[in-house]
Short mmCIF file of C-alpha atoms in Angstrom, two decimals:
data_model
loop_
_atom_site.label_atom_id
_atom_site.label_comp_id
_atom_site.label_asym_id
_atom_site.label_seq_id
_atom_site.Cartn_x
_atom_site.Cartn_y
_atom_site.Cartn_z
CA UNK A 1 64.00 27.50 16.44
CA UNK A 2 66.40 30.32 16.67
CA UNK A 3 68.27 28.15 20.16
CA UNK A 4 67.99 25.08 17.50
CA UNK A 5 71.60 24.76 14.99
CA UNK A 6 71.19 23.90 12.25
CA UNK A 7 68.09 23.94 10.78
CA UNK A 8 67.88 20.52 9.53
CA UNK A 9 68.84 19.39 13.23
CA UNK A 10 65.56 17.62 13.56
CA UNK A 11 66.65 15.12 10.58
CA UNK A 12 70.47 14.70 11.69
CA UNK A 13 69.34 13.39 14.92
CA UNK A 14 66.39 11.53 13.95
CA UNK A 15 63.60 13.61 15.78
CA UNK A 16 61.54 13.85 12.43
CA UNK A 17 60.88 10.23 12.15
CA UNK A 18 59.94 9.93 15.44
CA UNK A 19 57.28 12.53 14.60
CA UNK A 20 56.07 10.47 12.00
CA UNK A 21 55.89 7.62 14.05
CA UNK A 22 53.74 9.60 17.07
CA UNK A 23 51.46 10.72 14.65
CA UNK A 24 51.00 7.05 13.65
CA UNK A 25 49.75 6.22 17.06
CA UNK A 26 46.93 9.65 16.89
CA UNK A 27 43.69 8.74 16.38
CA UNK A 28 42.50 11.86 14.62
CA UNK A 29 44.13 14.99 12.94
CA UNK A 30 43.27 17.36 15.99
CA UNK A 31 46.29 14.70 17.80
CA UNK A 32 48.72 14.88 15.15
CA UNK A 33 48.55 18.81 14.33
CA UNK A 34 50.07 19.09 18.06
CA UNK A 35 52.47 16.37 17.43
CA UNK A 36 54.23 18.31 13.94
CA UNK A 37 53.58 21.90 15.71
CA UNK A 38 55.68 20.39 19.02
CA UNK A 39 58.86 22.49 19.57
CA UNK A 40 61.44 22.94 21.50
CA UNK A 41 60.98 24.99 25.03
CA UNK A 42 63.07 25.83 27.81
CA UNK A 43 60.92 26.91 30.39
CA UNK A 44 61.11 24.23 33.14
CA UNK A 45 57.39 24.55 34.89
CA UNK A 46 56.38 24.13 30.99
CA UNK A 47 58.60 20.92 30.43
CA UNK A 48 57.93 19.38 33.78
CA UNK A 49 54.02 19.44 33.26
CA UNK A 50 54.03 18.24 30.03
CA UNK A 51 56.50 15.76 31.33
CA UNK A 52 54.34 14.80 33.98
CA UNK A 53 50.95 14.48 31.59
CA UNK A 54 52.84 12.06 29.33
CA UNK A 55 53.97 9.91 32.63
CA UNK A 56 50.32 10.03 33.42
CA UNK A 57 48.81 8.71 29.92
CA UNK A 58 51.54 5.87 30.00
CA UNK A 59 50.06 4.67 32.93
CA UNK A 60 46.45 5.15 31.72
CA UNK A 61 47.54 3.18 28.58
CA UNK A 62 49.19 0.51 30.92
CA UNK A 63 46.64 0.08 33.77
CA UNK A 64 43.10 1.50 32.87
CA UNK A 65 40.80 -0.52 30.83
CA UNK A 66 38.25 1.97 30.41
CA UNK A 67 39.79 5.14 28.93
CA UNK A 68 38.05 6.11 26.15
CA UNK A 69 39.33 5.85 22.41
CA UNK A 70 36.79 5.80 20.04
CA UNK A 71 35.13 8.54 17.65
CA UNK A 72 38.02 10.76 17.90
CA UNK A 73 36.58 13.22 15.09
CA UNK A 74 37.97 16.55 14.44
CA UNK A 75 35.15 19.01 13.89
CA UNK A 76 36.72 21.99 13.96
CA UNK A 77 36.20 23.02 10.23
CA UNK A 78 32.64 22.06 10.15
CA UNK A 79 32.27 23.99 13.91
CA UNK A 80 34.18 27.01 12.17
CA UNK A 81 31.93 26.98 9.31
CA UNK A 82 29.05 27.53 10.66
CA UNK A 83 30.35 30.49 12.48
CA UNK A 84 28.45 32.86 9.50
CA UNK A 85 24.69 32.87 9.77
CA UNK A 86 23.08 31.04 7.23
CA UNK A 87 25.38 27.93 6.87
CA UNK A 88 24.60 24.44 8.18
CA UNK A 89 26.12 21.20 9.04
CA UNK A 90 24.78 18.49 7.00
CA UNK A 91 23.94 14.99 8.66
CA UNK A 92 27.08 13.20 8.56
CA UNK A 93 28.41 16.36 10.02
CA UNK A 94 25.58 16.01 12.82
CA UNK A 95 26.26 12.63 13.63
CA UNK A 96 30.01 13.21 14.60
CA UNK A 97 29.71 16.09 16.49
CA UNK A 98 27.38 13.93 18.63
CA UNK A 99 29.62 10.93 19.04
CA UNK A 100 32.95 12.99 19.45
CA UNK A 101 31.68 15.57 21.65
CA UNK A 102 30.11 12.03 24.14
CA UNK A 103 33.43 10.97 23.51
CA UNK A 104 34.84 14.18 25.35
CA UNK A 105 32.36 13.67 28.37
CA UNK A 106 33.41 10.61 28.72
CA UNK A 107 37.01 11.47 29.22
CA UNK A 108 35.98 14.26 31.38
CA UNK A 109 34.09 11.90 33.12
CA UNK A 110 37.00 9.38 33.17
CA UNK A 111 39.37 12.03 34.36
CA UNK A 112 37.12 13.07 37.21
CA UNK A 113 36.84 9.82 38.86
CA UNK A 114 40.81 8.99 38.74
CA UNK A 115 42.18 13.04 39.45
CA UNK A 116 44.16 11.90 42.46
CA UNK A 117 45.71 9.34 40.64
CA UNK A 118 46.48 11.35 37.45
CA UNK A 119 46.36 15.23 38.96
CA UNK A 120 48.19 16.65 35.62
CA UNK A 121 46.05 15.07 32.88
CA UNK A 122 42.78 15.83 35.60
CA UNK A 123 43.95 19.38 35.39
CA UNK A 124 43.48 19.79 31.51
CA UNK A 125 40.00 18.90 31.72
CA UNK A 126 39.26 22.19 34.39
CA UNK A 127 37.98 24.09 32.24
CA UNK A 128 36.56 21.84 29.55
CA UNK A 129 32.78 23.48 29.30
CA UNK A 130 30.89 20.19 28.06
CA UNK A 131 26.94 21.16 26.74
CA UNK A 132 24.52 18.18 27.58
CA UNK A 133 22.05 20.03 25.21
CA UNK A 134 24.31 19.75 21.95
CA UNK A 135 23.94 16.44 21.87
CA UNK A 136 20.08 16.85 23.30
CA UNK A 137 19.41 19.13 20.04
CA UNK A 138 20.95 16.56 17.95
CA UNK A 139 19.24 13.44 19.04
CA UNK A 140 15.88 15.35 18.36
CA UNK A 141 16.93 15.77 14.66
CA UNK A 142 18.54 12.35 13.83
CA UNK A 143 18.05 9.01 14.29
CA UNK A 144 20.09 6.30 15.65
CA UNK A 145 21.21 5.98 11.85
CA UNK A 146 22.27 9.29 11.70
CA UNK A 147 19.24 9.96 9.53
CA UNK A 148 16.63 13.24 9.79
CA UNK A 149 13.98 12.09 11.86
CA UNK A 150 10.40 12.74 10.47
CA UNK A 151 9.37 14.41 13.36
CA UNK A 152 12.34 16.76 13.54
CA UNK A 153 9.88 19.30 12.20
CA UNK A 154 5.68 18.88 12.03
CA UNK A 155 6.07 20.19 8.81
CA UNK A 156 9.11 17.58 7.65
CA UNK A 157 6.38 15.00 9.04
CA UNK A 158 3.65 16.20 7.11
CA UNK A 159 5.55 16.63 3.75
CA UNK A 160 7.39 12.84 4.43
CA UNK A 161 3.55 11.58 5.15
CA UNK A 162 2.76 13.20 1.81
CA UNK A 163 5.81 11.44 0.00
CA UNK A 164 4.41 8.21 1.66
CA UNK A 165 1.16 8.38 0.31
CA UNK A 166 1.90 9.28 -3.52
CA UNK A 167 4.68 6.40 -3.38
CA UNK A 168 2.01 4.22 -2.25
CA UNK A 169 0.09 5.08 -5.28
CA UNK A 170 2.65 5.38 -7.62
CA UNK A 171 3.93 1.25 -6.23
CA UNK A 172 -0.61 0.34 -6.53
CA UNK A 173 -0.80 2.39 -10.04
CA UNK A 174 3.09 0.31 -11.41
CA UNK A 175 1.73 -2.99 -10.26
CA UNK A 176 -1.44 -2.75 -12.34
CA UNK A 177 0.28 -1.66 -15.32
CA UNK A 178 3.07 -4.03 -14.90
CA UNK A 179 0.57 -6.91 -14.60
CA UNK A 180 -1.47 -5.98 -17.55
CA UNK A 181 1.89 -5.82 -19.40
CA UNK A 182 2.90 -9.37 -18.24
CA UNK A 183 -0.49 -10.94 -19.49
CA UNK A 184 -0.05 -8.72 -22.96
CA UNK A 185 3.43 -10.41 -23.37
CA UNK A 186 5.31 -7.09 -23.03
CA UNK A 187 7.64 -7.99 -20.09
CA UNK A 188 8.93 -11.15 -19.07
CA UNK A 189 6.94 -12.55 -16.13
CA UNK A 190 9.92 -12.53 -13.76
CA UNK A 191 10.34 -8.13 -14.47
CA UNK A 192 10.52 -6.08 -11.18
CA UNK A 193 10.28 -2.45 -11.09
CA UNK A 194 13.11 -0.37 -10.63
CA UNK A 195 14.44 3.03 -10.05
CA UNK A 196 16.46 5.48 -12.10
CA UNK A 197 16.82 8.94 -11.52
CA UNK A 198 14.50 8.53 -8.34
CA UNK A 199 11.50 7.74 -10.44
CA UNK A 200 9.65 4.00 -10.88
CA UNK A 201 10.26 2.81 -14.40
CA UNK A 202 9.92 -0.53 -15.78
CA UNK A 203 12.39 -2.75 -17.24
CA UNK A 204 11.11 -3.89 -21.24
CA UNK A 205 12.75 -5.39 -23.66
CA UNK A 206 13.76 -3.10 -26.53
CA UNK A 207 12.13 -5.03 -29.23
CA UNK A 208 9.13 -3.97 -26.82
CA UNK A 209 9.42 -0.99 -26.00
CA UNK A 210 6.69 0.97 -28.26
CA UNK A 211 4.49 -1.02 -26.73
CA UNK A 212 4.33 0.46 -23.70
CA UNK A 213 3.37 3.68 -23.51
CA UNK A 214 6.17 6.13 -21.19
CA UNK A 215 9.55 7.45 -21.06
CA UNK A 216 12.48 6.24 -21.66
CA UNK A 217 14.74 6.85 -18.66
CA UNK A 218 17.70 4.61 -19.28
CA UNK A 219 18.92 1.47 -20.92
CA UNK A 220 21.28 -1.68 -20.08
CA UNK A 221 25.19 -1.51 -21.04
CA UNK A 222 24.32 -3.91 -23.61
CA UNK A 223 21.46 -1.91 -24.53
CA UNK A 224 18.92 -4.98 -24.93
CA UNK A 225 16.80 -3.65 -21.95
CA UNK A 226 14.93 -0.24 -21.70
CA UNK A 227 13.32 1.46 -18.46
CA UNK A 228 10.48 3.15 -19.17
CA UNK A 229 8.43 5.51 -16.80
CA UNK A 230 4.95 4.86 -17.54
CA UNK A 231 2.81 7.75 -18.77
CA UNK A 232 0.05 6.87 -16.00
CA UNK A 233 2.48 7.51 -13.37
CA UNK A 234 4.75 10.74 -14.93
CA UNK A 235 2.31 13.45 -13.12
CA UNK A 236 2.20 11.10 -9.61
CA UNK A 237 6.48 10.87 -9.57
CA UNK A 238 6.57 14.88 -10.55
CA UNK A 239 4.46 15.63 -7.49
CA UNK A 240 6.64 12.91 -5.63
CA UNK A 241 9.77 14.84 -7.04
CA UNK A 242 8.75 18.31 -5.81
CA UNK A 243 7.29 17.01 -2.38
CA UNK A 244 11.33 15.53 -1.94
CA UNK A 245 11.89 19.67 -3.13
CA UNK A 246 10.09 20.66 -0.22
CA UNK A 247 11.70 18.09 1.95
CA UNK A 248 15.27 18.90 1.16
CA UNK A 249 14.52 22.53 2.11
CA UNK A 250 12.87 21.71 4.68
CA UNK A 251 16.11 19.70 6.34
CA UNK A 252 17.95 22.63 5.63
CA UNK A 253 15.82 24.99 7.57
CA UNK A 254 16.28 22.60 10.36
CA UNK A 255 19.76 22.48 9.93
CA UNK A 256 20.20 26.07 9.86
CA UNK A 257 18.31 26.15 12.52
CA UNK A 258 20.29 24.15 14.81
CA UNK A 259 23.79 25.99 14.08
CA UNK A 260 21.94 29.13 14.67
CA UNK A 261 20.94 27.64 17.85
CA UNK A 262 24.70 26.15 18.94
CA UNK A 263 26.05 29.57 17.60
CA UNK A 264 26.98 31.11 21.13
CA UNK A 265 28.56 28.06 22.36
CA UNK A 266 31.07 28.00 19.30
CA UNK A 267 34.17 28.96 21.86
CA UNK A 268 33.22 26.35 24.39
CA UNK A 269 32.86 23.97 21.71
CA UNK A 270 35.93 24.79 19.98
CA UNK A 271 37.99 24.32 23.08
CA UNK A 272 36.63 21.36 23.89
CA UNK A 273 38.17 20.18 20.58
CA UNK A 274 41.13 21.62 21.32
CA UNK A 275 41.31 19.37 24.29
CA UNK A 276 40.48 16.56 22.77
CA UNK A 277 43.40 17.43 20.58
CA UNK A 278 45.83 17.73 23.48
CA UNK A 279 44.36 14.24 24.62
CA UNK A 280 45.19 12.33 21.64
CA UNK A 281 48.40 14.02 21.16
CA UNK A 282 49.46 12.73 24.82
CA UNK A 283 48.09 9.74 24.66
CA UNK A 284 50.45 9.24 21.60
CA UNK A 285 53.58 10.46 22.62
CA UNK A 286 52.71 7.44 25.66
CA UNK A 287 52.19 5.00 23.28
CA UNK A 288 55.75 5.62 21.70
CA UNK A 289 57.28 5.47 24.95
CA UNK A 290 54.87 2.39 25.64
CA UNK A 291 56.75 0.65 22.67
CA UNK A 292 60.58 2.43 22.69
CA UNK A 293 61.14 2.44 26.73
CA UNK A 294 60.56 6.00 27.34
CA UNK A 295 60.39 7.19 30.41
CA UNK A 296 60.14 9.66 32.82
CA UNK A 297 63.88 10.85 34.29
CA UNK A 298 64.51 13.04 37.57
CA UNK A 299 63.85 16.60 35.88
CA UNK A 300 66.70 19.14 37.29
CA UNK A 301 66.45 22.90 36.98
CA UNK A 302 69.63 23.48 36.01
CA UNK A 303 72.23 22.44 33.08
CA UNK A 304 73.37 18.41 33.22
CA UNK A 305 72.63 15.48 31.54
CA UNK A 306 73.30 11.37 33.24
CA UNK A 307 71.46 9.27 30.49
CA UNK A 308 71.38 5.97 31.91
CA UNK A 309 70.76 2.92 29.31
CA UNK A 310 69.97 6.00 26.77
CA UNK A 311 68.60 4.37 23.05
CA UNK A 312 67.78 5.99 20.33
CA UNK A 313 64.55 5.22 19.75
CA UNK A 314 65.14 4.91 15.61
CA UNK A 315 67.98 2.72 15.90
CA UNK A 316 66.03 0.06 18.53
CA UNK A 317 63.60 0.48 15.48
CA UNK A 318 65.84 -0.76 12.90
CA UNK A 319 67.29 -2.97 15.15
CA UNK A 320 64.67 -5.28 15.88
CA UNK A 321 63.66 -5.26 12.15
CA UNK A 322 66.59 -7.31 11.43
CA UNK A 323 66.85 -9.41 14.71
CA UNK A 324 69.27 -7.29 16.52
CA UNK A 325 69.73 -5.92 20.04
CA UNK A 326 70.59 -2.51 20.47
CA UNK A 327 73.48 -1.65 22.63
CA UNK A 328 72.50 0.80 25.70
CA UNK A 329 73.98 4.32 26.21
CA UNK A 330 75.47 5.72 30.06
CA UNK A 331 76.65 9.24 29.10
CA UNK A 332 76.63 11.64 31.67
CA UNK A 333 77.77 15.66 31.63
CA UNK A 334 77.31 18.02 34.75
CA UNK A 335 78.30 21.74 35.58
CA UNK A 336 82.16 20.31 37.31
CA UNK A 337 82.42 18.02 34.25
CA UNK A 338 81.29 20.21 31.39
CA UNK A 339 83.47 18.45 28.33
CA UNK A 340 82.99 14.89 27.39
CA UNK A 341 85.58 13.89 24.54
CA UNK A 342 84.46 10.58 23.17
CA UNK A 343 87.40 8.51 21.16
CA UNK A 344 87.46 5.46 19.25
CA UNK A 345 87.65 3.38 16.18
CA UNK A 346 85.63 3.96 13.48
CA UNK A 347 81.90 2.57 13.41
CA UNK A 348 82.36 2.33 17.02
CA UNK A 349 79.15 4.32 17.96
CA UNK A 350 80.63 7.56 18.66
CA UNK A 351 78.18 9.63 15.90
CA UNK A 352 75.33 7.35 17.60
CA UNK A 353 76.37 8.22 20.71
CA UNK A 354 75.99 12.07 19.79
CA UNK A 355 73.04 11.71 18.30
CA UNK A 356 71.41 9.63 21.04
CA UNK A 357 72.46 12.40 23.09
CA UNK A 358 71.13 15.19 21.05
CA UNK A 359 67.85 13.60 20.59
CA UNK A 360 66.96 12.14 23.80
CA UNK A 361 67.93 16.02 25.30
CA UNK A 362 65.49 17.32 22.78
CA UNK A 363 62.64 14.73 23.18
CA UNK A 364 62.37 15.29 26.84
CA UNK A 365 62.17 19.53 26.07
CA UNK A 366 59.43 19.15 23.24
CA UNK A 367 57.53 17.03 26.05
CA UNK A 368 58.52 13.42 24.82
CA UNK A 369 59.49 10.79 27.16
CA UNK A 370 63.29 10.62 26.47
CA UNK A 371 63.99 6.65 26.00
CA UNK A 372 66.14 6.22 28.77
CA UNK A 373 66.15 4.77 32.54
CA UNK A 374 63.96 6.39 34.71
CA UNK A 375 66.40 7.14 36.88
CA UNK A 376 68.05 8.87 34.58
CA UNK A 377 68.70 12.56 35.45
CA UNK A 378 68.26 15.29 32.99
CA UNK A 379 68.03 19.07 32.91
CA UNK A 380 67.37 21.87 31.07
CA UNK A 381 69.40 23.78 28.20
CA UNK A 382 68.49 27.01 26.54
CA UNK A 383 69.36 25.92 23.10
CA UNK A 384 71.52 22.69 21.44
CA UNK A 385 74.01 23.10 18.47
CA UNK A 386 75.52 19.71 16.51
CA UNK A 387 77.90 19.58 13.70
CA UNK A 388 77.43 16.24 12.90
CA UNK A 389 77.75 14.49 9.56
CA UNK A 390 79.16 16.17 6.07
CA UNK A 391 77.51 19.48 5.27
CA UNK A 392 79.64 19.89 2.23
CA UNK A 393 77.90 21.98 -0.42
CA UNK A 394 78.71 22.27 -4.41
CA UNK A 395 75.94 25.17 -4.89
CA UNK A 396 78.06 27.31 -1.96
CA UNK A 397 81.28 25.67 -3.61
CA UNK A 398 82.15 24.71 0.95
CA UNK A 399 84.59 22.01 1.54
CA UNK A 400 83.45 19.51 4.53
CA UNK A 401 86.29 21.18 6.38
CA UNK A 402 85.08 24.92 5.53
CA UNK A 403 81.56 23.90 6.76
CA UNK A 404 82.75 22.84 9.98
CA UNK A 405 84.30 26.12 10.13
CA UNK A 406 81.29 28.38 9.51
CA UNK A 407 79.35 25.94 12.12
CA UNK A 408 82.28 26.50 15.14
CA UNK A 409 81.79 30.20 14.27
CA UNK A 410 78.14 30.30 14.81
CA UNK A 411 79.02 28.38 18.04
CA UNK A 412 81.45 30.47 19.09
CA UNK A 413 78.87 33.61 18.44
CA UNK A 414 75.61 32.33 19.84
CA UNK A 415 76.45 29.62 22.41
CA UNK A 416 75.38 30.76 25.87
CA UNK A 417 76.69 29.12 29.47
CA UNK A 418 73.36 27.29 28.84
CA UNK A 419 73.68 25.69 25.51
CA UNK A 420 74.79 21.97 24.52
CA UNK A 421 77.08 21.76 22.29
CA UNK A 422 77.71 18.45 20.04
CA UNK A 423 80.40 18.33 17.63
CA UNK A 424 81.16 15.08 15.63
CA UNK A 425 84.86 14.56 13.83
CA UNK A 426 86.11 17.50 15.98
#
């Protein structure tokens, strides 16, 4: 931010924690990314669109019922993993890719029906590629539970069907043994089978426990209860085992499968997300200006600044926190009137008033709403300097007053017709 002085400007003016409160409001990281890599531009067409989008998605927010805000998943990584052949995404994966990527059509579908109303957020959605058979390809592999179908493959049928059968077995063969072991005294007549490790054991006393013939798989924290695998049923839960072998690798060659099959629509996909990104991140920077009065002020192509009713959006914060109305801000400066000297008593407002003024100015040119009056008027500077607040430094061994002099000589070096300048204490 080489038209940004000084580099902790963000903090002095109060721009950081209003960051931290827009990514509050973003409903997944692809949102708040944009919102910490915002920055400061000067290019008007730039501001005045992003301007614009923001204006947009506060009135979205404040009159449509039906704009869509759920599933909101960033999955970029997973997408950009299976870039390399041979990698999958695994069923959780799977399931979110489906719901966030209907969670993009609907938007797009949102966006087509109200484009007159909203032409600048209508426009980001242009060249949004959507892919009905993504979420086709998925919904023939998973279930509504987000679960591998069995017939996402005949051969993931046929192994499950196996699975099936042996478990049936296994539960007939368990029964008969348990039963027996019930009318020998063994087990307690109200003992259930159980599972540890994936394989059905039986819970026995361990005063009992040599009398039934098996392995010993586990045993209670108080170690008064064994669970033994009975030897009848050790060769029927090894097949079991290596049929769920054959499963697993089976769901992976499915998996595989798909990504290898989604592959060449990686970019489309990727910018869709992208989109999605740019969504949240404007629908959050409308929510802030939902809940601090920001608006959207006459834009001007040219230097000048008329704040009217100007707040800083961290102070109305505060503010209300303790019960407290926040006193409004008219500051204006213009290319006749280019020096404003603000006097007063101390704890009057004067550093506020700065700061107000900084931040609002630097809001509206990162694309915030600035909280002001909408018919406030506000234009565009190349760059903004402060020197506000004590800079003194022992580890440089500077005096307050010596760092007020290094800041008016960077001022006095780099300050263009087009820069704002704020100095506090001057």
């Amino acid at each position: 931010m080489t038209n940004i002085y000084p580099n902790t400007f963000e903090q002095k003016v109060g721009f950081d924690k209003v960051r931290e409160l827009v990514v509050a409001k973003c409903l997944c990281p692809l949102g708040a990314a944009k919102v910490t890599a915002a920055e400061f531009l000067y290019d008007f067409e730039s501001i005045e669109r992003m301007i614009n989008q923001v204006d947009e998605m506060k009135s979205i927010c404040l009159m449509e019922n039906s704009f869509p805000i759920e599933n909101y998943y960033d999955l970029t990584p997973s997408l950009n993993k299976i870039s390399k052949v041979g990698t999958w995404l695994d069923e959780v994966e799977l399931q979110n890719l489906k719901r966030s990527l209907e969670t993009i059509k609907s938007i797009l579908t949102f966006l087509k029906k109200v484009s007159e109303k909203y032409p600048n957020i209508a426009e980001l959605a242009k060249t949004v590629a959507y892919y009905p058979y993504v979420v086709e390809r998925i919904d023939s592999i998973l279930d509504k539970f987000g679960k591998i179908k069995d017939n996402a493959s005949p051969e993931l049928a046929k192994i499950r069907s196996a699975i099936a059968a042996k478990q049936g077995s296994v539960s007939k063969l368990v029964q008969s043994i348990l039963r027996n072991a019930r009318e020998q005294g063994v087990v307690e007549q109200d003992v259930t089978p159980s599972i540890r490790e994936g394989r059905v054991v039986i819970p026995v006393s361990a005063a009992n426990k040599r009398k039934l013939k098996g392995i010993v798989h586990d045993e209670s924290a108080t170690g008064k209860t064994v669970f033994i695998e009975p030897v009848e049923v050790v060769e029927l839960n090894n097949e079991i085992r290596e049929l769920e072998y054959d499963e697993r690798r089976e769901i992976i060659r499915i998996l595989v499968d798909f990504a290898d099959n989604i592959r060449p629509y990686l970019p489309e996909l990727l910018s869709a997300y992208d989109f999605l990104g740019t969504i949240d991140f404007i629908r959050a920077k409308a929510l802030f200006a939902v809940e601090y009065h920001g608006a959207k002020p006459i834009l001007k192509n040219s230097t000048g600044t008329y704040l009217r009713q100007a707040k800083h959006p961290i102070l109305l914060k505060s503010l209300k926190r303790e019960g407290k109305e926040i006193v409004p801000l008219d500051i204006e400066v213009n290319q006749q009137n280019r020096i404003l000297l603000i006097s007063g008593p101390n704890a009057g407002g004067k550093s506020v008033c700065l700061k107000t003024f900084g931040l609002l100015q630097y809001m509206l040119q990162c694309g915030f709403l600035p909280c002001a009056l909408e018919n406030s008027e506000m234009g565009i500077y190349r760059g903004i300097f402060i020197d506000i607040g004590d800079e003194q430094s022992i580890e440089n061994d500077l005096s307050t007053y010596s760092s007020h002099l290094l800041n008016m000589k960077h001022f006095l070096r780099n300050a263009q017709k087009e820069t704002l300048v704020l100095i506090d204490e001057f």
